[in-house]
Short mmCIF file of C-alpha atoms in Angstrom, two decimals:
data_model
loop_
_atom_site.label_atom_id
_atom_site.label_comp_id
_atom_site.label_asym_id
_atom_site.label_seq_id
_atom_site.Cartn_x
_atom_site.Cartn_y
_atom_site.Cartn_z
CA MET A 634 -15.92 -6.00 -5.82
CA LYS A 635 -12.37 -4.49 -7.08
CA LYS A 636 -9.91 -3.98 -3.70
CA ARG A 637 -8.60 -1.45 -3.03
CA ILE A 638 -4.89 -1.66 -3.45
CA GLU A 639 -2.84 0.37 -0.64
CA LEU A 640 1.49 1.10 0.66
CA ALA A 641 1.80 1.33 3.36
CA PRO A 642 3.92 4.19 5.28
CA MET A 643 6.80 2.64 5.64
CA GLU A 644 9.64 5.25 7.81
CA GLY A 645 12.63 6.34 5.34
CA ILE A 646 12.08 5.69 2.27
CA ILE A 647 8.70 5.89 1.18
CA THR A 648 7.77 9.93 1.57
CA ALA A 649 6.94 13.10 -0.63
CA SER A 650 9.41 12.48 -3.15
CA PHE A 651 9.61 9.16 -3.84
CA ARG A 652 5.33 8.17 -4.10
CA LYS A 653 6.06 10.98 -6.69
CA CYS A 654 8.83 8.62 -9.08
CA TYR A 655 6.33 6.44 -7.99
CA LYS A 656 2.94 7.19 -9.42
CA LYS A 657 4.88 8.16 -12.27
CA TYR A 658 6.26 5.66 -13.04
CA PHE A 659 4.11 2.36 -11.85
CA LYS A 660 0.86 1.96 -11.43
CA GLY A 661 -2.37 -0.37 -9.21
CA ILE A 662 -2.29 2.26 -5.46
CA ASP A 663 -5.26 3.59 -5.52
CA ARG A 664 -3.68 4.42 -1.28
CA TYR A 665 -1.22 6.15 -0.08
CA TYR A 666 -0.14 7.11 3.28
CA THR A 667 2.67 9.49 5.17
CA PRO A 668 5.15 8.77 7.39
CA PHE A 669 3.45 9.18 10.34
CA ILE A 670 3.28 12.56 11.76
CA ALA A 671 3.71 13.14 15.07
CA ALA A 672 1.51 15.32 17.20
CA ASN A 673 2.14 17.09 20.12
CA GLN A 674 1.49 19.99 22.72
CA THR A 675 3.75 22.66 20.35
CA HIS A 676 0.72 22.06 17.50
CA THR A 677 3.31 22.74 14.35
CA PHE A 678 4.32 20.43 12.49
CA LYS A 679 7.82 20.08 11.47
CA ALA A 680 9.19 21.17 7.72
CA ARG A 681 10.17 18.30 6.75
CA GLU A 682 6.70 16.50 7.85
CA LYS A 683 5.20 19.38 6.14
CA ARG A 684 7.22 18.31 2.82
CA GLU A 685 5.44 15.13 3.80
CA PHE A 686 0.60 16.31 3.12
CA ILE A 687 1.07 19.62 1.26
CA PRO A 688 0.18 19.83 -1.77
CA TYR A 689 -2.73 18.04 -1.29
CA GLU A 690 -2.52 14.64 -3.12
CA GLU A 691 -6.43 13.38 -3.60
CA ASP A 692 -5.17 9.64 -2.83
CA LEU A 693 -3.02 10.58 0.14
CA VAL A 694 -4.40 9.73 4.29
CA PRO A 695 -1.73 11.94 6.22
CA GLN A 696 -0.22 9.07 9.89
CA ILE A 697 -0.95 10.45 12.55
CA LEU A 698 1.36 9.55 15.20
CA THR A 699 0.48 10.82 18.93
CA ASN A 700 -1.84 9.44 22.16
CA ASP A 701 -3.36 12.48 23.73
CA PRO A 702 -6.43 13.18 22.09
CA ASP A 703 -6.07 16.74 22.24
CA ASP A 704 -3.24 16.89 19.76
CA LEU A 705 -4.77 14.33 16.75
CA ILE A 706 -8.31 16.57 16.79
CA TRP A 707 -5.61 19.52 16.19
CA ALA A 708 -4.48 17.65 14.09
CA MET A 709 -7.56 16.80 12.04
CA ARG A 710 -8.65 20.27 12.02
CA GLU A 711 -5.35 21.65 10.00
CA LEU A 712 -5.36 18.92 7.29
CA SER A 713 -8.98 19.28 7.21
CA ASP A 714 -8.59 22.42 6.44
CA LEU A 715 -5.92 21.85 3.39
CA GLY A 716 -8.69 19.10 2.08
CA TYR A 717 -8.23 16.08 3.60
CA LYS A 718 -10.72 13.92 3.73
CA GLU A 719 -9.37 10.87 6.80
CA VAL A 720 -6.88 10.93 8.91
CA ASN A 721 -5.25 8.55 10.12
CA LEU A 722 -3.68 6.73 13.07
CA ASN A 723 -0.38 4.62 14.62
CA ILE A 724 -1.23 2.71 17.07
CA GLY A 725 0.75 -0.40 15.42
CA CYS A 726 4.04 0.69 15.11
CA PRO A 727 6.92 -1.34 17.77
CA SER A 728 9.43 0.41 17.10
CA GLY A 729 10.90 0.61 21.40
CA THR A 730 11.67 4.52 21.78
CA VAL A 731 7.11 4.94 20.50
CA VAL A 732 6.25 2.61 22.30
CA ALA A 733 8.28 3.42 25.26
CA LYS A 734 6.61 6.83 25.15
CA GLY A 735 3.65 4.83 24.71
CA LYS A 736 3.23 5.83 21.39
CA GLY A 737 2.29 2.82 18.50
CA ALA A 738 1.33 -0.02 19.51
CA GLY A 739 2.95 0.78 23.29
CA MET A 740 -0.89 2.26 23.27
CA LEU A 741 -2.23 -1.51 22.73
CA LYS A 742 -0.89 -2.43 26.28
CA ASP A 743 -3.71 -0.32 28.25
CA ILE A 744 -7.06 -1.31 26.41
CA SER A 745 -9.22 1.24 27.92
CA ALA A 746 -7.42 3.32 28.01
CA LEU A 747 -7.45 3.39 24.26
CA ASP A 748 -11.73 2.94 24.40
CA GLY A 749 -11.43 5.96 26.43
CA PHE A 750 -9.01 8.12 23.82
CA PHE A 751 -11.83 6.62 20.51
CA ASP A 752 -13.90 8.22 23.52
CA VAL A 753 -12.86 11.70 23.09
CA ILE A 754 -11.92 11.79 18.97
CA PHE A 755 -14.71 9.87 17.90
CA GLU A 756 -16.99 12.83 19.91
CA ALA A 757 -15.01 15.59 18.53
CA ILE A 758 -15.38 13.94 15.40
CA GLU A 759 -19.11 14.25 14.89
CA LYS A 760 -19.27 17.41 17.13
CA GLU A 761 -16.68 19.51 14.09
CA ASN A 762 -17.01 17.68 11.23
CA LEU A 763 -13.77 16.56 11.42
CA PRO A 764 -12.69 14.13 9.18
CA GLY A 765 -12.86 10.73 8.95
CA LEU A 766 -10.59 8.87 11.17
CA SER A 767 -8.94 5.31 10.02
CA VAL A 768 -6.87 3.24 11.75
CA LYS A 769 -3.36 0.88 11.62
CA THR A 770 -2.83 -1.18 14.77
CA ARG A 771 -0.73 -5.20 15.53
CA VAL A 772 -3.26 -7.71 16.79
CA GLY A 773 -1.37 -7.37 20.65
CA MET A 774 1.27 -6.15 21.80
CA THR A 775 3.04 -9.93 23.73
CA SER A 776 0.34 -11.92 22.32
CA HIS A 777 -1.57 -13.28 19.75
CA LYS A 778 -4.76 -13.81 22.74
CA GLU A 779 -5.29 -9.56 22.46
CA ALA A 780 -6.22 -9.24 18.86
CA TYR A 781 -10.09 -10.36 20.74
CA ASP A 782 -9.86 -6.99 23.08
CA ILE A 783 -8.67 -5.32 20.96
CA ALA A 784 -10.77 -5.71 17.84
CA GLU A 785 -13.25 -6.02 20.31
CA THR A 786 -12.42 -2.30 21.14
CA ILE A 787 -11.81 -1.11 17.51
CA SER A 788 -14.94 -2.42 16.41
CA GLY A 789 -17.23 0.17 18.54
CA TYR A 790 -16.59 2.56 16.53
CA PRO A 791 -17.11 4.08 12.79
CA PHE A 792 -13.75 4.03 11.89
CA SER A 793 -13.53 5.33 7.85
CA ALA A 794 -10.29 1.84 7.59
CA ILE A 795 -9.17 -0.44 10.13
CA ILE A 796 -5.94 -1.55 9.28
CA VAL A 797 -4.79 -5.14 10.60
CA HIS A 798 -0.90 -5.39 10.92
CA PRO A 799 -1.00 -9.23 12.65
CA ARG A 800 2.24 -9.33 13.72
CA ILE A 801 2.32 -8.52 17.82
CA ARG A 802 4.84 -5.72 18.68
CA GLU A 803 7.54 -7.84 19.86
CA GLU A 804 7.57 -10.06 16.47
CA TYR A 805 8.12 -6.72 14.71
CA TYR A 806 8.91 -7.74 11.02
CA ASN A 807 10.47 -11.45 12.42
CA GLU A 808 8.07 -13.81 11.92
CA ASN A 809 5.18 -15.54 9.65
CA ALA A 810 2.09 -12.21 9.42
CA THR A 811 -0.55 -15.07 11.24
CA PRO A 812 -3.99 -14.50 9.03
CA ASP A 813 -5.48 -16.20 12.06
CA SER A 814 -5.49 -13.18 14.23
CA PHE A 815 -6.59 -11.86 11.62
CA GLU A 816 -10.13 -13.39 11.28
CA VAL A 817 -10.71 -12.31 15.09
CA PHE A 818 -11.14 -9.10 13.10
CA TYR A 819 -13.07 -9.69 10.58
CA ASP A 820 -15.61 -11.68 12.92
CA LYS A 821 -15.68 -9.01 14.71
CA CYS A 822 -14.95 -5.23 12.65
CA GLN A 823 -17.09 -7.22 9.34
CA LYS A 824 -19.36 -3.82 8.63
CA SER A 825 -15.80 -1.83 9.09
CA ALA A 826 -13.23 -1.54 6.31
CA LEU A 827 -11.24 -3.89 6.83
CA ILE A 828 -7.56 -4.36 5.15
CA TYR A 829 -5.00 -6.71 5.52
CA ASN A 830 -0.92 -5.84 5.74
CA GLY A 831 1.32 -8.04 6.04
CA ASP A 832 3.85 -10.98 4.51
CA LEU A 833 1.95 -9.75 0.41
CA ASN A 834 5.34 -10.59 -2.15
CA SER A 835 3.47 -11.54 -4.87
CA PRO A 836 -0.43 -11.21 -6.03
CA PRO A 837 -0.71 -15.44 -5.19
CA ASP A 838 -0.34 -13.77 -1.25
CA VAL A 839 -2.60 -12.01 -2.24
CA ASP A 840 -4.95 -14.38 -3.39
CA LEU A 841 -5.09 -16.66 -1.24
CA ILE A 842 -5.87 -14.14 2.08
CA LEU A 843 -9.04 -12.48 -0.37
CA LYS A 844 -10.03 -16.02 -0.75
CA ARG A 845 -9.74 -16.70 2.84
CA PHE A 846 -10.97 -12.89 3.86
CA PRO A 847 -13.91 -12.44 0.46
CA TYR A 848 -15.31 -9.73 2.41
CA ILE A 849 -12.31 -7.15 3.22
CA LYS A 850 -12.45 -3.50 1.05
CA GLY A 851 -8.76 -4.22 0.25
CA VAL A 852 -4.27 -4.82 0.62
CA MET A 853 -1.98 -2.59 2.12
CA LEU A 854 1.16 -3.89 0.61
CA GLY A 855 4.28 -3.11 1.94
CA ARG A 856 8.15 -4.40 1.48
CA GLY A 857 6.85 -6.89 -1.52
CA ALA A 858 6.51 -3.95 -3.63
CA LEU A 859 9.85 -2.34 -2.42
CA VAL A 860 11.78 -5.17 -4.45
CA ASP A 861 8.88 -5.21 -6.20
CA PRO A 862 8.00 -1.91 -7.61
CA PHE A 863 5.67 -3.86 -10.42
CA LEU A 864 3.89 -5.53 -7.47
CA PRO A 865 0.91 -3.94 -7.48
CA SER A 866 0.36 -3.26 -10.60
CA LYS A 867 0.25 -7.16 -11.26
CA VAL A 868 -1.80 -7.68 -7.98
CA SER A 869 -4.47 -5.66 -9.86
CA GLY A 870 -4.33 -8.17 -12.92
CA GLU A 871 -2.52 -6.22 -15.14
CA LYS A 872 0.18 -8.67 -17.04
CA ASP A 873 4.03 -8.55 -15.70
CA ASN A 874 5.19 -5.43 -17.15
CA TYR A 875 9.05 -5.62 -16.00
CA ASP A 876 11.00 -3.71 -17.46
CA PRO A 877 14.76 -2.00 -16.19
CA ASN A 878 14.38 1.17 -18.42
CA VAL A 879 11.17 1.42 -15.78
CA ILE A 880 12.84 1.27 -13.00
CA TYR A 881 16.66 3.14 -14.27
CA LEU A 882 14.28 6.13 -14.85
CA PHE A 883 12.25 5.84 -11.90
CA LEU A 884 15.47 5.90 -10.40
CA GLN A 885 16.87 8.04 -12.16
CA ASP A 886 14.80 11.08 -11.06
CA LEU A 887 14.06 9.63 -7.40
CA TRP A 888 18.25 10.86 -6.65
CA ASP A 889 16.34 14.61 -8.28
CA GLU A 890 14.22 14.88 -5.87
CA TYR A 891 16.80 13.82 -2.80
CA ALA A 892 19.53 16.14 -4.74
CA SER A 893 16.32 19.16 -4.10
CA TYR A 894 16.65 19.52 -0.71
CA LEU A 895 19.40 17.15 0.54
CA SER A 896 22.92 18.70 -0.03
CA GLY A 897 25.39 16.66 -2.09
CA ASP A 898 25.97 12.62 -3.44
CA ARG A 899 26.09 11.35 0.27
CA ASP A 900 23.14 11.98 2.00
CA ILE A 901 21.34 10.81 -1.18
CA LEU A 902 22.88 7.57 -1.59
CA PHE A 903 22.06 6.52 2.64
CA LYS A 904 18.76 6.69 0.52
CA MET A 905 19.12 5.38 -2.37
CA LYS A 906 21.29 2.61 -0.60
CA ASP A 907 17.99 2.19 1.78
CA LEU A 908 16.01 1.54 -1.04
CA TRP A 909 18.01 -1.43 -2.08
CA ASN A 910 18.22 -2.98 0.29
CA PHE A 911 14.64 -3.94 -0.66
CA LEU A 912 15.26 -3.14 -4.31
CA GLY A 913 18.80 -5.60 -4.35
CA LYS A 914 16.58 -8.83 -3.70
CA ALA A 915 15.31 -9.29 -6.92
CA TYR A 916 18.23 -9.39 -8.57
CA PRO A 917 19.46 -12.32 -5.65
CA HIS A 918 22.05 -13.18 -8.51
CA ASN A 919 23.87 -10.60 -8.95
CA ALA A 920 25.80 -9.87 -6.11
CA ARG A 921 29.17 -8.69 -7.71
CA GLU A 922 26.81 -5.53 -8.75
CA LEU A 923 25.15 -4.87 -5.89
CA LYS A 924 27.72 -4.67 -3.71
CA GLN A 925 29.62 -1.93 -6.40
CA ILE A 926 26.40 0.15 -5.99
CA LYS A 927 26.58 -0.80 -1.30
CA LYS A 928 30.24 0.87 -2.12
CA ALA A 929 29.73 3.56 -4.61
CA LYS A 930 31.05 6.93 -3.43
CA ASN A 931 29.06 9.41 -6.28
CA ARG A 932 27.05 9.60 -8.26
CA ASN A 933 28.81 8.57 -11.73
CA GLU A 934 29.51 4.75 -9.75
CA TYR A 935 26.27 4.98 -8.95
CA ASP A 936 25.55 4.95 -12.13
CA ILE A 937 27.68 3.43 -13.79
CA ALA A 938 27.05 0.24 -11.23
CA VAL A 939 23.41 0.41 -11.61
CA LYS A 940 23.58 0.20 -14.60
CA GLU A 941 25.74 -3.14 -14.45
CA LEU A 942 23.45 -4.43 -12.53
CA LEU A 943 19.64 -3.19 -14.62
CA LEU A 944 21.53 -4.44 -17.73
CA LEU A 945 21.13 -1.29 -19.82
#
């Protein structure tokens, strides 16, 4: 069975603009997720959030951040009206401000409350025929031992997919992902569509996970796909087709997409340099050119530096 390849919703980078350009030049991703959309008691989406899921995209799953079941149910109704068949709940975001509000990974502090939250949500899903709900989680707040209770709770509900990032909240993205903690979910959630996410930076990394966990539904790529945009197609089995011209055209289109709603080179450069913090790792021997990209103050300076790095 072909494994699904998904792209992680990296806040501030993998946006609607990024997706539009990425799909044009790179292959291999089966499913995308929006950066998290806040569902709160105002029951309105912000304009910048709407850009992430309007117009409807068939291969896109809106990701919601909330700890209130009523707010999630409202968001699911709204997204259902737009045509979405699945919504993703984020209970893994490690951000300090998010956790302090009891959202994201903060929901893992109280498993009993989390269980009650799911009870309300799935009752509404069944009653109102709402979209399917998937969940993205970490394996704990402060200890990998928490994985057992979290997996036990999640396994009791019919999630359309369970995406597991095998780090605890306290590790953020600093420690290595731990497949041993994922194994807890693999044992308890066999009947669910399990997705592995974390430290998948090459085809061999993915092969090791699929060999150890052959029955998972797929994998979610993140930083690895930003360092190497061709990674998803290589994971899919295609040959290494690196082409600097494709990278350049992708970056040009992405600049133009940002220019459609950002004002001036300064704001666009901030976004492009944020991407280069990852993409630049693919060019470890081009320190001078990477420095020029970082120092660029306008599109012309930026373009010259990128062309020099890509030898165009």
